[in-house]
C-alpha cells in the first residue's frame, strides 16, 4: 500500500500579505525555511537525477528549478515529507515529459551537409570498462578508506560532512582519503588511465 503524498489541490499555497498578521507570516517563513533546508540537503542528488533525464547540464538545472518550483507551491499539501524525493522525482519526470511533448522539431533543407565532428566521441564500451576497473580498485580498499572515498567522491560530500557521517575528525578523513587515492594511483588495472 502506498502512502498518499499530496492532499487535495484546493489548499494551494499563496503568498501571505503583511495585513494577515504575524502568525501567517511565521507559517510562511517556516515553510520557506523547511523547503530551503530540503533543497540544500538534497539538491545535488536531485540534480544528478535531472541530469539523467536531459543531455544538456544547463537544461538539467532548468528542469530541476521547474520541479522545485512546483514542489514549493505544493509544499503545504505534501503530507509525508519523508517522500519528498519521490515527489520531486515525479515532478522532474512529468516536467521533462511535458517539455518533450511540446517540443517542436523544425527541419530545414540545406544545400550542404554540416561538417562531421573532427574529434571522435569516446567509445562507450571503453568508458564502461574504465568505470568497472575503477570500481574494482575501490572495492580493494580497506572498508574505512572505501567508505570515505565513496562518501567524498561518489556521494559528493565535503570532508566535514564525511567526518560527521562516519563519526571521525576531518583530519582523519583527509589522511585516509589521501592514502586511498595513493593506493588507487598504484593500482595496475588503472595504469592505462594515467
Coordinates of N, CA and C in Angstrom, one line a residue, residues 54-193:
X54 N 18.2 14.6 -19.1 CA 18.5 15.5 -20.2 C 19.9 15.3 -20.6
X55 N 20.2 15.7 -21.8 CA 21.6 15.6 -22.4 C 22.4 16.8 -22.0
X56 N 21.8 18.0 -21.8 CA 22.5 19.2 -21.6 C 22.5 19.6 -20.1
X57 N 23.6 19.8 -19.4 CA 23.6 20.1 -18.0 C 22.8 21.4 -17.7
X58 N 22.8 22.4 -18.6 CA 22.0 23.6 -18.3 C 20.5 23.3 -18.3
X59 N 20.1 22.4 -19.3 CA 18.7 22.0 -19.3 C 18.3 21.3 -18.0
X60 N 19.3 20.5 -17.5 CA 19.0 19.7 -16.3 C 18.8 20.7 -15.1
X61 N 19.6 21.8 -15.0 CA 19.4 22.7 -14.0 C 18.1 23.4 -14.1
X62 N 17.7 23.8 -15.3 CA 16.4 24.4 -15.6 C 15.2 23.5 -15.2
X63 N 15.4 22.2 -15.5 CA 14.4 21.2 -15.2 C 14.2 21.1 -13.7
X64 N 15.4 21.0 -13.0 CA 15.3 20.9 -11.5 C 14.6 22.1 -10.9
X65 N 15.0 23.3 -11.4 CA 14.4 24.5 -10.9 C 12.9 24.5 -11.1
X66 N 12.4 24.1 -12.2 CA 11.0 24.0 -12.5 C 10.3 23.0 -11.6
X67 N 10.9 21.8 -11.4 CA 10.3 20.8 -10.5 C 10.3 21.3 -9.0
X68 N 11.4 22.0 -8.6 CA 11.4 22.5 -7.3 C 10.4 23.6 -7.1
X69 N 10.1 24.4 -8.1 CA 9.1 25.4 -8.0 C 7.7 24.8 -7.8
X70 N 7.5 23.7 -8.6 CA 6.2 23.0 -8.4 C 6.1 22.4 -7.0
X71 N 7.2 21.9 -6.5 CA 7.2 21.3 -5.2 C 7.0 22.4 -4.1
X72 N 7.6 23.6 -4.3 CA 7.4 24.7 -3.3 C 5.9 25.1 -3.3
X73 N 5.3 25.2 -4.4 CA 3.9 25.6 -4.5 C 3.0 24.5 -3.8
X74 N 3.4 23.3 -3.9 CA 2.6 22.2 -3.3 C 3.1 21.8 -1.9
X75 N 4.0 22.6 -1.3 CA 4.7 22.2 -0.1 C 3.7 21.9 1.1
X76 N 2.7 22.8 1.2 CA 1.7 22.6 2.3 C 0.8 21.4 2.1
X77 N 0.7 21.0 0.8 CA -0.2 19.8 0.5 C 0.5 18.5 0.7
X78 N 1.8 18.5 0.8 CA 2.6 17.2 0.8 C 2.5 16.7 2.3
X79 N 1.8 15.6 2.4 CA 1.5 15.0 3.7 C 2.8 14.4 4.4
X80 N 3.4 13.6 3.6 CA 4.6 12.8 4.1 C 5.9 13.4 3.6
X81 N 6.5 14.2 4.4 CA 7.8 14.8 3.9 C 8.9 13.9 3.8
X82 N 8.7 12.6 4.3 CA 9.8 11.6 4.0 C 9.7 11.2 2.6
X83 N 8.6 11.4 1.9 CA 8.5 11.0 0.4 C 8.8 12.2 -0.5
X84 N 9.5 13.2 0.0 CA 9.8 14.4 -0.9 C 10.6 14.1 -2.1
X85 N 11.6 13.2 -1.9 CA 12.5 12.9 -3.1 C 11.6 12.2 -4.2
X86 N 10.7 11.4 -3.8 CA 9.8 10.7 -4.8 C 8.9 11.8 -5.5
X87 N 8.4 12.7 -4.7 CA 7.6 13.8 -5.2 C 8.3 14.6 -6.2
X88 N 9.6 15.0 -5.9 CA 10.4 15.9 -6.8 C 10.8 15.1 -8.0
X89 N 11.1 13.8 -7.8 CA 11.5 13.0 -9.0 C 10.3 12.8 -9.9
X90 N 9.1 12.7 -9.4 CA 7.9 12.6 -10.2 C 7.7 13.9 -11.0
X91 N 7.9 15.0 -10.2 CA 7.8 16.4 -10.9 C 8.8 16.5 -12.0
X92 N 10.0 16.0 -11.7 CA 11.1 16.1 -12.8 C 10.6 15.3 -14.0
X93 N 10.2 14.1 -13.8 CA 9.8 13.3 -14.9 C 8.6 13.8 -15.7
X94 N 7.6 14.3 -14.9 CA 6.4 14.9 -15.6 C 6.7 16.2 -16.4
X95 N 7.6 17.0 -15.8 CA 8.0 18.2 -16.5 C 8.8 17.9 -17.7
X96 N 9.7 16.9 -17.6 CA 10.5 16.6 -18.8 C 9.6 16.0 -19.9
X97 N 8.6 15.2 -19.5 CA 7.7 14.6 -20.5 C 6.9 15.7 -21.1
X98 N 6.5 16.6 -20.4 CA 5.7 17.8 -21.0 C 6.6 18.6 -21.9
X99 N 7.8 18.8 -21.6 CA 8.7 19.5 -22.5 C 8.9 18.8 -23.7
X100 N 9.1 17.5 -23.6 CA 9.3 16.6 -24.8 C 8.1 16.6 -25.7
X101 N 6.9 16.6 -25.1 CA 5.7 16.5 -26.0 C 5.5 17.9 -26.7
X102 N 5.8 19.0 -26.0 CA 5.6 20.3 -26.6 C 6.7 20.7 -27.6
X103 N 7.8 20.0 -27.6 CA 8.9 20.3 -28.4 C 8.5 20.3 -29.9
X104 N 8.9 21.4 -30.6 CA 8.6 21.5 -32.0 C 9.9 21.2 -32.7
X105 N 9.9 20.3 -33.6 CA 11.1 20.0 -34.4 C 10.9 20.6 -35.8
X106 N 11.8 21.5 -36.0 CA 11.9 22.2 -37.3 C 12.9 21.6 -38.2
X107 N 12.6 21.2 -39.4 CA 13.5 20.7 -40.3 C 13.7 21.7 -41.5
X108 N 15.0 21.9 -41.8 CA 15.3 22.9 -42.8 C 16.2 22.2 -43.9
X109 N 15.8 22.3 -45.1 CA 16.6 21.7 -46.2 C 17.8 22.7 -46.4
X110 N 19.0 22.1 -46.6 CA 20.1 22.9 -46.9 C 20.9 22.3 -48.1
X111 N 21.7 23.1 -48.7 CA 22.5 22.6 -49.9 C 23.7 21.8 -49.4
X112 N 24.3 22.1 -48.3 CA 25.5 21.5 -47.9 C 25.2 20.8 -46.5
X113 N 25.8 19.6 -46.4 CA 25.7 18.9 -45.1 C 26.6 19.5 -44.1
X114 N 26.2 19.6 -42.8 CA 27.1 20.1 -41.8 C 28.4 19.3 -41.7
X115 N 29.5 19.9 -41.3 CA 30.7 19.2 -41.1 C 30.6 18.2 -40.0
X116 N 31.2 17.0 -40.2 CA 31.1 16.0 -39.1 C 32.2 16.4 -38.0
X117 N 32.0 15.9 -36.8 CA 32.9 16.2 -35.7 C 34.3 15.7 -36.1
X118 N 35.3 16.5 -35.9 CA 36.6 16.1 -36.3 C 37.2 15.2 -35.2
X119 N 36.8 15.4 -33.9 CA 37.3 14.6 -32.8 C 36.2 13.5 -32.6
X120 N 36.6 12.2 -32.7 CA 35.6 11.2 -32.5 C 35.2 11.2 -31.0
X121 N 34.0 10.8 -30.8 CA 33.4 10.7 -29.4 C 34.1 9.5 -28.7
X122 N 34.3 9.6 -27.4 CA 34.8 8.4 -26.7 C 33.9 7.2 -26.8
X123 N 34.6 6.1 -26.9 CA 33.9 4.8 -27.1 C 33.1 4.5 -25.7
X124 N 31.8 4.3 -25.8 CA 31.1 4.0 -24.5 C 31.6 2.7 -23.9
X125 N 32.0 1.7 -24.7 CA 32.5 0.5 -24.1 C 33.8 0.7 -23.3
X126 N 34.6 1.6 -23.8 CA 35.9 1.9 -23.1 C 35.6 2.6 -21.8
X127 N 34.6 3.6 -21.9 CA 34.2 4.3 -20.7 C 33.7 3.4 -19.6
X128 N 32.8 2.4 -20.0 CA 32.3 1.5 -19.1 C 33.3 0.6 -18.5
X129 N 34.3 0.2 -19.3 CA 35.4 -0.7 -18.8 C 36.2 0.1 -17.8
X130 N 36.4 1.4 -18.1 CA 37.1 2.2 -17.1 C 36.4 2.4 -15.8
X131 N 35.1 2.6 -15.9 CA 34.2 2.7 -14.6 C 34.3 1.3 -13.9
X132 N 34.2 0.2 -14.6 CA 34.3 -1.1 -13.9 C 35.7 -1.3 -13.2
X133 N 36.7 -0.9 -13.9 CA 38.1 -1.0 -13.4 C 38.2 -0.1 -12.1
X134 N 37.7 1.1 -12.2 CA 37.7 2.0 -11.1 C 37.0 1.4 -9.9
X135 N 35.8 0.9 -10.1 CA 35.0 0.3 -9.0 C 35.7 -0.9 -8.4
X136 N 36.3 -1.7 -9.2 CA 37.1 -2.9 -8.7 C 38.2 -2.4 -7.8
X137 N 38.9 -1.3 -8.3 CA 40.0 -0.8 -7.5 C 39.5 -0.2 -6.2
X138 N 38.4 0.5 -6.2 CA 37.8 1.0 -5.0 C 37.4 -0.1 -4.0
X139 N 36.9 -1.2 -4.6 CA 36.5 -2.4 -3.7 C 37.7 -3.0 -3.1
X140 N 38.9 -2.9 -3.6 CA 40.1 -3.4 -3.0 C 40.5 -2.7 -1.8
X141 N 40.1 -1.4 -1.6 CA 40.5 -0.6 -0.5 C 39.9 -1.2 0.8
X142 N 40.6 -0.9 2.0 CA 40.1 -1.3 3.3 C 38.7 -0.6 3.5
X143 N 37.9 -1.3 4.3 CA 36.5 -0.8 4.5 C 36.4 0.7 4.8
X144 N 37.2 1.1 5.8 CA 37.1 2.5 6.2 C 37.5 3.5 5.1
X145 N 38.6 3.2 4.4 CA 39.0 4.1 3.3 C 38.0 4.0 2.2
X146 N 37.5 2.9 1.9 CA 36.4 2.7 0.8 C 35.2 3.6 1.2
X147 N 34.8 3.5 2.4 CA 33.6 4.3 2.8 C 33.9 5.8 2.7
X148 N 35.1 6.2 3.0 CA 35.4 7.7 2.9 C 35.5 8.1 1.4
X149 N 36.1 7.3 0.6 CA 36.2 7.6 -0.9 C 34.8 7.6 -1.5
X150 N 33.9 6.7 -1.1 CA 32.6 6.7 -1.7 C 31.8 7.9 -1.2
X151 N 31.9 8.2 0.1 CA 31.2 9.4 0.5 C 31.7 10.7 -0.1
X152 N 33.0 10.8 -0.2 CA 33.6 12.0 -0.8 C 33.4 12.2 -2.3
X153 N 33.6 11.1 -3.0 CA 33.6 11.3 -4.5 C 32.4 10.7 -5.2
X154 N 31.7 9.7 -4.6 CA 30.5 9.2 -5.3 C 29.3 9.9 -4.8
X155 N 29.3 10.2 -3.5 CA 28.1 10.9 -2.9 C 28.3 12.4 -2.8
X156 N 29.6 12.9 -3.2 CA 29.9 14.3 -3.3 C 29.7 15.0 -1.9
X157 N 30.1 14.4 -0.8 CA 30.0 15.1 0.5 C 31.3 15.8 0.7
X158 N 31.3 16.9 1.5 CA 32.5 17.6 1.8 C 33.3 16.7 2.9
X159 N 34.5 17.2 3.2 CA 35.3 16.5 4.2 C 34.6 16.5 5.5
X160 N 34.0 17.7 5.9 CA 33.4 17.8 7.1 C 32.1 17.0 7.2
X161 N 31.4 16.9 6.1 CA 30.2 16.1 6.1 C 30.5 14.6 6.2
X162 N 31.6 14.2 5.5 CA 32.1 12.8 5.6 C 32.5 12.5 7.0
X163 N 33.2 13.4 7.7 CA 33.7 13.1 9.0 C 32.5 13.0 10.0
X164 N 31.5 13.8 9.8 CA 30.3 13.8 10.6 C 29.5 12.5 10.4
X165 N 29.4 12.0 9.2 CA 28.7 10.8 8.9 C 29.4 9.6 9.5
X166 N 30.7 9.6 9.5 CA 31.5 8.4 10.0 C 31.9 8.6 11.4
X167 N 31.6 9.8 12.0 CA 32.0 10.0 13.4 C 33.5 10.1 13.7
X168 N 34.2 10.6 12.7 CA 35.6 10.8 12.9 C 36.0 12.3 12.7
X169 N 37.2 12.6 12.9 CA 37.7 14.0 12.7 C 37.9 14.3 11.2
X170 N 37.9 15.6 10.8 CA 38.2 16.0 9.4 C 39.6 15.6 9.0
X171 N 40.6 15.7 10.0 CA 41.9 15.2 9.7 C 42.0 13.8 9.3
X172 N 41.2 13.0 10.0 CA 41.2 11.5 9.8 C 40.7 11.3 8.4
X173 N 39.7 12.0 8.0 CA 39.1 11.9 6.6 C 40.2 12.3 5.6
X174 N 40.8 13.4 5.8 CA 41.8 13.9 4.9 C 43.0 12.8 4.7
X175 N 43.5 12.3 5.8 CA 44.6 11.4 5.7 C 44.2 10.1 5.1
X176 N 43.0 9.6 5.5 CA 42.5 8.3 4.9 C 42.2 8.4 3.4
X177 N 41.6 9.5 3.0 CA 41.3 9.7 1.6 C 42.6 9.8 0.8
X178 N 43.6 10.5 1.4 CA 44.9 10.7 0.7 C 45.6 9.3 0.5
X179 N 45.6 8.5 1.6 CA 46.2 7.1 1.4 C 45.4 6.3 0.4
X180 N 44.1 6.4 0.4 CA 43.2 5.7 -0.5 C 43.5 6.1 -2.0
X181 N 43.6 7.4 -2.2 CA 43.9 7.9 -3.6 C 45.3 7.4 -4.0
X182 N 46.3 7.3 -3.1 CA 47.6 6.8 -3.4 C 47.5 5.4 -3.8
X183 N 46.7 4.6 -3.1 CA 46.5 3.2 -3.5 C 45.9 3.0 -4.9
X184 N 44.9 3.9 -5.1 CA 44.2 3.9 -6.4 C 45.2 4.2 -7.5
X185 N 46.1 5.2 -7.3 CA 47.1 5.6 -8.3 C 48.0 4.4 -8.6
X186 N 48.3 3.6 -7.6 CA 49.2 2.5 -7.8 C 48.5 1.2 -8.4
X187 N 47.2 1.2 -8.5 CA 46.5 0.0 -9.0 C 46.9 -0.3 -10.4
X188 N 47.3 -1.5 -10.7 CA 47.7 -1.9 -12.0 C 46.6 -1.8 -13.1
X189 N 45.4 -2.1 -12.7 CA 44.3 -2.0 -13.6 C 44.0 -0.6 -14.1
X190 N 44.4 0.4 -13.3 CA 44.1 1.8 -13.7 C 45.3 2.4 -14.4
X191 N 46.4 1.7 -14.6 CA 47.6 2.2 -15.2 C 47.3 2.8 -16.6
X192 N 46.5 2.3 -17.5 CA 46.3 2.9 -18.8 C 45.7 4.3 -18.7
X193 N 45.0 4.6 -17.6 CA 44.3 5.9 -17.4 C 45.3 7.0 -17.2

